[in-house]
mmCIF file of C-alpha atoms and ligand atoms in Angstrom:
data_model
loop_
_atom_site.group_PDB
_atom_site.id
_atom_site.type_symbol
_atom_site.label_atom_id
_atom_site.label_comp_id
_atom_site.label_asym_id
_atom_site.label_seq_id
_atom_site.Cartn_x
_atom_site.Cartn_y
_atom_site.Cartn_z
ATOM 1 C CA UNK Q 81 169.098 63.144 68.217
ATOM 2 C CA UNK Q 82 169.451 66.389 70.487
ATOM 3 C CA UNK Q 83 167.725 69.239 68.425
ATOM 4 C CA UNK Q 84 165.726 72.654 69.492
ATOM 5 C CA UNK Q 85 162.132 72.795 69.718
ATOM 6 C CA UNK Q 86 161.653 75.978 67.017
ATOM 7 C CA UNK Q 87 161.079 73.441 64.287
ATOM 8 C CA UNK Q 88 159.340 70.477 65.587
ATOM 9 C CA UNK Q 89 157.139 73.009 66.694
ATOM 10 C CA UNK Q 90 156.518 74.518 64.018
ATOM 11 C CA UNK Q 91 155.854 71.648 62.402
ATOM 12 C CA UNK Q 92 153.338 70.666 64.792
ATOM 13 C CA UNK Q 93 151.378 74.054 64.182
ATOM 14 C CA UNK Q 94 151.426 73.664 60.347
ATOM 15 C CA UNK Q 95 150.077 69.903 61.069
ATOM 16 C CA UNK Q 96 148.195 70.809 63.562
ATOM 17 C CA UNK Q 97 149.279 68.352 66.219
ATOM 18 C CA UNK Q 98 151.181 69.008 69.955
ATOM 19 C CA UNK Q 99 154.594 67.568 70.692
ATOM 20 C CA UNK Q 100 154.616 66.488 74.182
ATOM 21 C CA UNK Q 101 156.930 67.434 76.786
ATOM 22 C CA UNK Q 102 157.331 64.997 79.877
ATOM 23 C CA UNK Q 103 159.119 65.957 83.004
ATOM 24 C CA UNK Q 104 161.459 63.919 84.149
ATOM 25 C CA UNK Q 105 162.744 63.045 87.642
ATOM 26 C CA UNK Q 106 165.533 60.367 86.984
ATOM 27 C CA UNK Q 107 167.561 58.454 84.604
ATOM 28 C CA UNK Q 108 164.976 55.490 84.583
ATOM 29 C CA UNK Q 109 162.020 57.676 83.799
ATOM 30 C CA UNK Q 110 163.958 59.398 80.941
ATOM 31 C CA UNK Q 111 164.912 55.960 79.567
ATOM 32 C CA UNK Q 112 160.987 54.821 79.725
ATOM 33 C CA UNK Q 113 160.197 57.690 77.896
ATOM 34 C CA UNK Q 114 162.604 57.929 75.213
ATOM 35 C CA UNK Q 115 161.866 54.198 74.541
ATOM 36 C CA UNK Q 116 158.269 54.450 74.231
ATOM 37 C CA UNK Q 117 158.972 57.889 72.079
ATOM 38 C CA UNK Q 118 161.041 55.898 70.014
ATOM 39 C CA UNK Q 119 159.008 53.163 69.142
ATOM 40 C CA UNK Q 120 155.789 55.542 68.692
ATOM 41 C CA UNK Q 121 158.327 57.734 66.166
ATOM 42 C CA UNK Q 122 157.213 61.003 67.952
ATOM 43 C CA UNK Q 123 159.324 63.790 68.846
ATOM 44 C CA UNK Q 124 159.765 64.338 71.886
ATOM 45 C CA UNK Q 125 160.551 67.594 74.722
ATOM 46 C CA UNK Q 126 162.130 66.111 78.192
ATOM 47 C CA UNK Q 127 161.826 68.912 80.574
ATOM 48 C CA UNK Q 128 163.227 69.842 83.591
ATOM 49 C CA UNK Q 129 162.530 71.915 86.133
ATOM 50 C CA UNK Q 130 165.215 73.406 88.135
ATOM 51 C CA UNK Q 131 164.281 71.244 91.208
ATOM 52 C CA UNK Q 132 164.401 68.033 88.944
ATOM 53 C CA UNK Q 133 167.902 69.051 87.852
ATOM 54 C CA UNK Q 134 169.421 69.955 91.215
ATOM 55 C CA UNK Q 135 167.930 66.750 92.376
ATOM 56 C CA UNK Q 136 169.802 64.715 89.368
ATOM 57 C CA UNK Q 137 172.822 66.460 90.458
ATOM 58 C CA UNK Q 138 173.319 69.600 88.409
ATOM 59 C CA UNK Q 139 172.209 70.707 84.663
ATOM 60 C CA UNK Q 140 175.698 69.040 83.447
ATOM 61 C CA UNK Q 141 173.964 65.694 84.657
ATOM 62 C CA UNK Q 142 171.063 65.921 83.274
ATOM 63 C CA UNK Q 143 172.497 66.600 80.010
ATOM 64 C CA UNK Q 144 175.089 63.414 80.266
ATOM 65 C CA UNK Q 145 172.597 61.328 80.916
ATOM 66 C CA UNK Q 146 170.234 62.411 78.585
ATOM 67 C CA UNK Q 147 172.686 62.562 75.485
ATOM 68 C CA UNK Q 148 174.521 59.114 76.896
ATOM 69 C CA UNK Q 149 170.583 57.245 76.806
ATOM 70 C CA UNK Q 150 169.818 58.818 73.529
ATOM 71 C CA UNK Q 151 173.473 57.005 71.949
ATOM 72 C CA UNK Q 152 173.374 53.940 73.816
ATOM 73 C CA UNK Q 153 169.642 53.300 73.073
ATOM 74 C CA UNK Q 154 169.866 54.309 69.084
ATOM 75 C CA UNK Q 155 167.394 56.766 69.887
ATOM 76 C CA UNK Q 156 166.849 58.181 66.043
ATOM 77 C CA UNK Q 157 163.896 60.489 66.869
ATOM 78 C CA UNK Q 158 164.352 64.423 67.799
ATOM 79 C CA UNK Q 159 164.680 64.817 71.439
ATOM 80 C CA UNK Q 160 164.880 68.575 73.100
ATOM 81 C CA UNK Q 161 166.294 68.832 76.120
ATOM 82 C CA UNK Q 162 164.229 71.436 77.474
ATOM 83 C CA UNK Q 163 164.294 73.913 81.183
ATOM 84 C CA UNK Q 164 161.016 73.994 82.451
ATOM 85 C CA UNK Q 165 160.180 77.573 84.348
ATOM 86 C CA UNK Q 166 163.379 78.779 84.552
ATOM 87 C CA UNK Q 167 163.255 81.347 87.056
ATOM 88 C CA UNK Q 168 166.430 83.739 85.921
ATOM 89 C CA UNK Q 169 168.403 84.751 83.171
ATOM 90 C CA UNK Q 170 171.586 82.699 85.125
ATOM 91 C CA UNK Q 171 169.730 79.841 85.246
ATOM 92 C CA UNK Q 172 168.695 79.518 81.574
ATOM 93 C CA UNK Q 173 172.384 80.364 80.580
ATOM 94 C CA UNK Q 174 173.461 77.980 82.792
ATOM 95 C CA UNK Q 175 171.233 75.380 81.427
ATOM 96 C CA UNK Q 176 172.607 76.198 77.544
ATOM 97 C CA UNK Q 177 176.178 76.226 78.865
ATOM 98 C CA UNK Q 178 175.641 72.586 80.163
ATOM 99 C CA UNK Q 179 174.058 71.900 76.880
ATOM 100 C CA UNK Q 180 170.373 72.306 77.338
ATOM 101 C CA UNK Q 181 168.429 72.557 73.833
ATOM 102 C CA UNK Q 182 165.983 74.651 74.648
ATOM 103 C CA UNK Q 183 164.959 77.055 77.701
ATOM 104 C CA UNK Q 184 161.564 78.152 79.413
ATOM 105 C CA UNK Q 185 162.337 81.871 80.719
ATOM 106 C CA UNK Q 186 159.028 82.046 83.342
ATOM 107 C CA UNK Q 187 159.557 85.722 83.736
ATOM 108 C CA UNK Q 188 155.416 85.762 84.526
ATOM 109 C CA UNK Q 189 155.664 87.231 88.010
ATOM 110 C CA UNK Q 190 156.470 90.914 86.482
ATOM 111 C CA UNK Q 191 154.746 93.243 84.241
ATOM 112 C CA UNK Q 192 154.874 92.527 80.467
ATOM 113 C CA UNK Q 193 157.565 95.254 79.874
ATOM 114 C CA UNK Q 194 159.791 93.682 82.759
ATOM 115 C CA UNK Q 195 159.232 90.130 81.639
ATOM 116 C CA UNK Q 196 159.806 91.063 77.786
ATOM 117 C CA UNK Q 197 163.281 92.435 79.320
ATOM 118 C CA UNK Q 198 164.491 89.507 80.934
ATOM 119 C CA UNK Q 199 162.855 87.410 78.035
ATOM 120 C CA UNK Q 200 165.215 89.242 75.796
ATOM 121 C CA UNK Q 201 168.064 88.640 78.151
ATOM 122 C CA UNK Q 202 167.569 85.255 77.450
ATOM 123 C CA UNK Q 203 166.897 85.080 74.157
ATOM 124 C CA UNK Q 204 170.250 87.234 73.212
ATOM 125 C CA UNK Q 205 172.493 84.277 74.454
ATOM 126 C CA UNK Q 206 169.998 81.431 73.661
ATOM 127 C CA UNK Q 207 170.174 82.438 69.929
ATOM 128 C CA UNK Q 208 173.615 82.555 69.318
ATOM 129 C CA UNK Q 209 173.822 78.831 70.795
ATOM 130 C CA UNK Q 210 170.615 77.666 68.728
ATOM 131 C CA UNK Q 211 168.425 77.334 71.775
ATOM 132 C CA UNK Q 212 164.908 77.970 71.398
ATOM 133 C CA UNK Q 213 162.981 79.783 74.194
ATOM 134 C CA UNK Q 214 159.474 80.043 75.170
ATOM 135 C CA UNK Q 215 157.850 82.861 77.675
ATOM 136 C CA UNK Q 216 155.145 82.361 80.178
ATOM 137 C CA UNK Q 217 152.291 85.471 80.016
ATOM 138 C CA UNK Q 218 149.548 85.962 83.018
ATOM 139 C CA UNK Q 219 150.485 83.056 85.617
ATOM 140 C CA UNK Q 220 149.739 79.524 85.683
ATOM 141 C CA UNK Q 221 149.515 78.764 89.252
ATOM 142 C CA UNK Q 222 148.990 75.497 91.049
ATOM 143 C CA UNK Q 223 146.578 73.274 92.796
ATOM 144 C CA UNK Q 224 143.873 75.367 94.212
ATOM 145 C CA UNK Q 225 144.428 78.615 92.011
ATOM 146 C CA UNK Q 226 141.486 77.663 89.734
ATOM 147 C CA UNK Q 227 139.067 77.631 91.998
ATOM 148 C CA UNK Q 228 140.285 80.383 94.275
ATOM 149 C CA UNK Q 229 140.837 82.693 90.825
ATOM 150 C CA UNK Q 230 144.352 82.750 91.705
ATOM 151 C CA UNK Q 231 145.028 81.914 87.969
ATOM 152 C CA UNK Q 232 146.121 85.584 85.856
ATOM 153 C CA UNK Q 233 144.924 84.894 82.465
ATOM 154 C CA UNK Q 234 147.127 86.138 79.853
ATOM 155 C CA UNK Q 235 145.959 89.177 77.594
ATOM 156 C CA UNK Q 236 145.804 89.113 73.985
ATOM 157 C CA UNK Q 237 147.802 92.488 74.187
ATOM 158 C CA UNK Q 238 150.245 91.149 76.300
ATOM 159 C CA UNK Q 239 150.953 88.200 74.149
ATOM 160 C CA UNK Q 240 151.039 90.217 70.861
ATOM 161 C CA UNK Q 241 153.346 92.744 72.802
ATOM 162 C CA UNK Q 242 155.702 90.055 74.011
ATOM 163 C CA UNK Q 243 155.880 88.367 70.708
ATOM 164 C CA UNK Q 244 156.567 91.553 68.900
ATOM 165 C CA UNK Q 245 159.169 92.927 71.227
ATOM 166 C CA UNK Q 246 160.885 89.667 71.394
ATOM 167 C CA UNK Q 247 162.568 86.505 69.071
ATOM 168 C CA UNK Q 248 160.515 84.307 71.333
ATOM 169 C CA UNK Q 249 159.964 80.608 69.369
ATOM 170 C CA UNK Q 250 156.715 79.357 71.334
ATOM 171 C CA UNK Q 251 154.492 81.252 73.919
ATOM 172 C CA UNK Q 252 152.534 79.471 77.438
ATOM 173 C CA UNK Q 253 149.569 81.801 77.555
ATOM 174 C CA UNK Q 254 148.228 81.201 81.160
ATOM 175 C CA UNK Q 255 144.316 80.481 80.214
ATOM 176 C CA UNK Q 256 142.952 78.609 83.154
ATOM 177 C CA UNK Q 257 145.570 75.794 83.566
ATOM 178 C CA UNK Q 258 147.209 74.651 86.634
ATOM 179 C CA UNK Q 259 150.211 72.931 87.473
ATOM 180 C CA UNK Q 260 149.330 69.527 89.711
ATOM 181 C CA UNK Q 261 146.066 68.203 90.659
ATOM 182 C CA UNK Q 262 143.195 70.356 89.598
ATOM 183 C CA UNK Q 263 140.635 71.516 92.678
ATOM 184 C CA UNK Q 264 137.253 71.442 90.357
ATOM 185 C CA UNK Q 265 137.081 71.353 86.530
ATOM 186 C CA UNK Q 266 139.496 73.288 84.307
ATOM 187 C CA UNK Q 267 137.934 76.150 82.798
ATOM 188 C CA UNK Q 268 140.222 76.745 79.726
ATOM 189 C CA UNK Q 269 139.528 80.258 77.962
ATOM 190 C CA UNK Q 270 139.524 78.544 74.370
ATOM 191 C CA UNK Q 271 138.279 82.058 72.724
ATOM 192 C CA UNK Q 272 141.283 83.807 73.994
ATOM 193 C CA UNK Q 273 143.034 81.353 72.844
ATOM 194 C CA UNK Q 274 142.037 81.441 69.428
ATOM 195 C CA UNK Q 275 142.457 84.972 69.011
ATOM 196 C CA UNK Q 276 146.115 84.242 70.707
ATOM 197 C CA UNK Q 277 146.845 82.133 67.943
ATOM 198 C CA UNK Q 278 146.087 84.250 65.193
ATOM 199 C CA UNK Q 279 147.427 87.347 66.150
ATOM 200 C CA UNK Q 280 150.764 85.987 67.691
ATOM 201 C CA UNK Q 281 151.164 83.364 65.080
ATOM 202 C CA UNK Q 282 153.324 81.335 67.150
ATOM 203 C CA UNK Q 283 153.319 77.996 68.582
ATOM 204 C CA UNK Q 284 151.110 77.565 71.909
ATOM 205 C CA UNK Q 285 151.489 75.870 74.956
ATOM 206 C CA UNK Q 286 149.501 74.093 77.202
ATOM 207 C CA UNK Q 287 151.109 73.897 81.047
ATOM 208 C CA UNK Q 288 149.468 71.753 83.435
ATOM 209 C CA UNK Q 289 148.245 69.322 81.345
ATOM 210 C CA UNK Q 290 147.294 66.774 84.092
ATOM 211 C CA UNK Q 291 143.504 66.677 85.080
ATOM 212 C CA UNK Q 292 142.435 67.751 81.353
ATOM 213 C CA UNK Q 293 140.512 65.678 79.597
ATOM 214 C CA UNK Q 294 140.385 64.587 76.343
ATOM 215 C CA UNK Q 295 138.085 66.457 74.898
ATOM 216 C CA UNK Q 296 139.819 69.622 75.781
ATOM 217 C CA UNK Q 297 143.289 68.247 75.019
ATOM 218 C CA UNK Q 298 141.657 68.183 71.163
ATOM 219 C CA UNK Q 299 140.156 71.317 71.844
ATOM 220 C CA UNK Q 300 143.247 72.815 72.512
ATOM 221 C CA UNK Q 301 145.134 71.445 69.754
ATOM 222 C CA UNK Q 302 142.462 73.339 67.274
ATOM 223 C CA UNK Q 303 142.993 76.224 68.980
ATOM 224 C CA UNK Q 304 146.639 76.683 68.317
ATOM 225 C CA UNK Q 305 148.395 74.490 70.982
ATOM 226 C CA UNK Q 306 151.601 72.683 69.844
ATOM 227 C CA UNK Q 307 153.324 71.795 73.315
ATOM 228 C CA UNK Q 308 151.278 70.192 76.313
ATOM 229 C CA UNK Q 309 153.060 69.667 79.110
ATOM 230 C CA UNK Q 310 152.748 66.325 81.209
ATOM 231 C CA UNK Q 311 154.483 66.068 84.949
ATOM 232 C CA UNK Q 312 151.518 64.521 88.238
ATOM 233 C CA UNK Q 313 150.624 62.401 85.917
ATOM 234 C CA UNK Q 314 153.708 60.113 85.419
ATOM 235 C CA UNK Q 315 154.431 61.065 88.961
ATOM 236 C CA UNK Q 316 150.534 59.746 90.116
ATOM 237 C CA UNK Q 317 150.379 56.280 87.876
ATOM 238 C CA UNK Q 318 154.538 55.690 88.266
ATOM 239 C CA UNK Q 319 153.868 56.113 92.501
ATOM 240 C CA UNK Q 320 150.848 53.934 92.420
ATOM 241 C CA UNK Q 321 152.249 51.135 90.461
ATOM 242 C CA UNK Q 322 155.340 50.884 93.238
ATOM 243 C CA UNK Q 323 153.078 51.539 96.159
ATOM 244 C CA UNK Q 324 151.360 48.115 95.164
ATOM 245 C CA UNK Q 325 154.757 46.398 94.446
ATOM 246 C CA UNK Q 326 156.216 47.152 97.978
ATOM 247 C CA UNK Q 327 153.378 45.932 99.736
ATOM 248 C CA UNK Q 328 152.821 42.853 97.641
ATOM 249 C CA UNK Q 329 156.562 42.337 98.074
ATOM 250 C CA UNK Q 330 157.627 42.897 101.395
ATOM 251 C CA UNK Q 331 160.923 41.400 100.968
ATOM 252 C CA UNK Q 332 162.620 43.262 97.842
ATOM 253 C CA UNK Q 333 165.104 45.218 98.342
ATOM 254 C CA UNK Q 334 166.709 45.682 94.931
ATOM 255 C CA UNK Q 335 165.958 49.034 93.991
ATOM 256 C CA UNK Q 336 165.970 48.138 90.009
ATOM 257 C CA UNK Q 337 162.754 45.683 90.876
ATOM 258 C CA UNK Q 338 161.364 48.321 92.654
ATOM 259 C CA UNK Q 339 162.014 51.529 90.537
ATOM 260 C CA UNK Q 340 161.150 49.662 87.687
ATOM 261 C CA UNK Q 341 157.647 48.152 88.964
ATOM 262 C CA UNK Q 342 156.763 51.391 87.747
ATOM 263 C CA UNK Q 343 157.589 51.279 84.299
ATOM 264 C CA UNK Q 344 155.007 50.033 82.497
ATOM 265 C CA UNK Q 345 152.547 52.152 83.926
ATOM 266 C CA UNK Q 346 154.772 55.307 82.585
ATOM 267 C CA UNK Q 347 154.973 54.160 79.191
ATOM 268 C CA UNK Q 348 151.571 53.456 78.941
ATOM 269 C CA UNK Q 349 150.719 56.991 80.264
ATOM 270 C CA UNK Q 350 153.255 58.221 77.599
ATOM 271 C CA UNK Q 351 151.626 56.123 74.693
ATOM 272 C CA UNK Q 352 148.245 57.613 75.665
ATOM 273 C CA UNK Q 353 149.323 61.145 75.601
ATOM 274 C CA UNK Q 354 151.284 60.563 72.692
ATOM 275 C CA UNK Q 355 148.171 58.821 70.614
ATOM 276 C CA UNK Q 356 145.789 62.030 71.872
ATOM 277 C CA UNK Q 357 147.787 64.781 71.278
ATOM 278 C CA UNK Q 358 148.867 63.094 67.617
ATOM 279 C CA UNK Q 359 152.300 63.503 67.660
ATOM 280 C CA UNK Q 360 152.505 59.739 66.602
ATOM 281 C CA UNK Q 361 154.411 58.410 63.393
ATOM 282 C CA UNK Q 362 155.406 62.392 62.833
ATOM 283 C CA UNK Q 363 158.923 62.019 62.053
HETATM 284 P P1 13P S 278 151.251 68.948 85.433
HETATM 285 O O1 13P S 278 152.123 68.557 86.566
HETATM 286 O O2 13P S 278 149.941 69.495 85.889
HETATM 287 O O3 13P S 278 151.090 67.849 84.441
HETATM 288 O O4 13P S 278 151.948 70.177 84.690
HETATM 289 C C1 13P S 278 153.232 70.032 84.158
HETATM 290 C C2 13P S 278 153.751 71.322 83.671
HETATM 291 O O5 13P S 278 153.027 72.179 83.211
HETATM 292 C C3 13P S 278 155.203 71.536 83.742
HETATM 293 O O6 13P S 278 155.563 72.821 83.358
#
């Protein structure tokens, strides 16, 4: 079932839990996950990035496939279709015109007036087509940025601005995560994010949640975040597992052996995350 994010969400802030989005790159990797969703009974956000979704074909593919998996699989648990750092106001609509359930607007690169602006841009059209929308404050960067400081960390007053000023449904607060493999430890700002929480009110979310361990996944969690976002880490045990298959099997060629030498190793990485962030047996 197709659904927004505002009330699983929600849900998963009164419960205290985190719903997990996983990225997805293909139709087999959105079929592994859904199944392994499915039979865990946790809700579940697919995103996609606008690279992902240009490299499916287009936003109207993604959704087909999506929505075709979810009826021919009798997938009964809520799925959101969700754009991950969209990077304009044309792209999110875009997105929701193709039938996208829910929208990131990363409007993080501007001051907080200019991003609550194009936030609201977004959220005018993504409301009257039951989309939820979440809004990126300071910048999450990538690989690297921890360790060279590159990473802005979000401001209480800039969250509590943005979330007045706006119909915004969940909020990433950059606080020391990056996207990809972390250089060094994460250093996650779990005071800030406290105070986030209760003076915004609204569900968190974690980016970059490759490279953080456990301990600070359930740290997290108590500290108000309700989304965690999971991409290297398919992308690291999926490329391993089919690394080992092609050498060990020099003379396959059929590209359903070989996609799918990868598939346990995704829905075991999806079980995991699923079990830690306790999003299991929720619906
Ligand atoms: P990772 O690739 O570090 O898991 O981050 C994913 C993410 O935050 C997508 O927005």
């Amino acid at each position: 079932m197709l659904v927004n994010a505002k009330q699983i969400l929600e849900e998963a802030k009164r419960l205290s839990y985190a719903v997990p989005q996983f990225n997805i790159n293909n139709l087999e990797w959105t079929r592994y996950i859904l199944e392994e969703s499915q039979s865990l009974k946790s809700p579940v956000i697919l995103g996609v990035s606008e690279g992902a979704a240009k490299y499916f074909g287009g936003f109207r593919t993604v959704y087909n496939v999506v929505s075709s998996l979810i009826d021919d699989l009798n997938i009964t648990i809520p799925v959101v279709l969700h754009l991950d750092h969209g990077s304009s106001v044309e792209f999110c609509q875009k997105a929701i015109e193709e039938g996208f359930t829910s929208v990131m607007i990363d409007a993080s690169q501007y001051d907080i007036d200019k991003n609550i602006l194009i936030t609201n841009q977004v959220i005018e059209y993504a409301k009257s087509k039951n989309v939820s929308v979440e809004a990126e404050v300071g910048h999450i960067g990538g690989t690297e940025d921890n360790v060279k400081g590159n990473v802005l960390h979000a401001t209480v007053e800039d969250c509590e601005k943005i979330v007045e000023e706006t119909n915004l449904d969940f909020l990433a607060p950059a606080l020391g995560s990056v996207h990809g493999l972390y250089k060094g430890k994460p250093n996650l700002n779990f005071s800030r994010m406290l105070e986030i929480k209760e003076k915004t009110k609204v569900p968190l979310v974690l980016h970059g949640g490759t490279g953080i361990d456990d301990k600070n996944i359930i740290q997290a969690i108590k500290h108000g975040i309700c989304k965690i976002n999971i991409n290297t880490d398919l992308q690291i045990e999926w490329s391993k597992k089919v690394r080992k298959f092609l050498i060990k099997n020099k003379k396959i060629y059929d590209p359903r052996k070989i996609i799918s030498s990868g598939e346990e190793a995704i829905k075991n990485k999806v079980r995991e995350k699923i079990i830690l962030f306790g999003s299991v047996n929720k619906i």
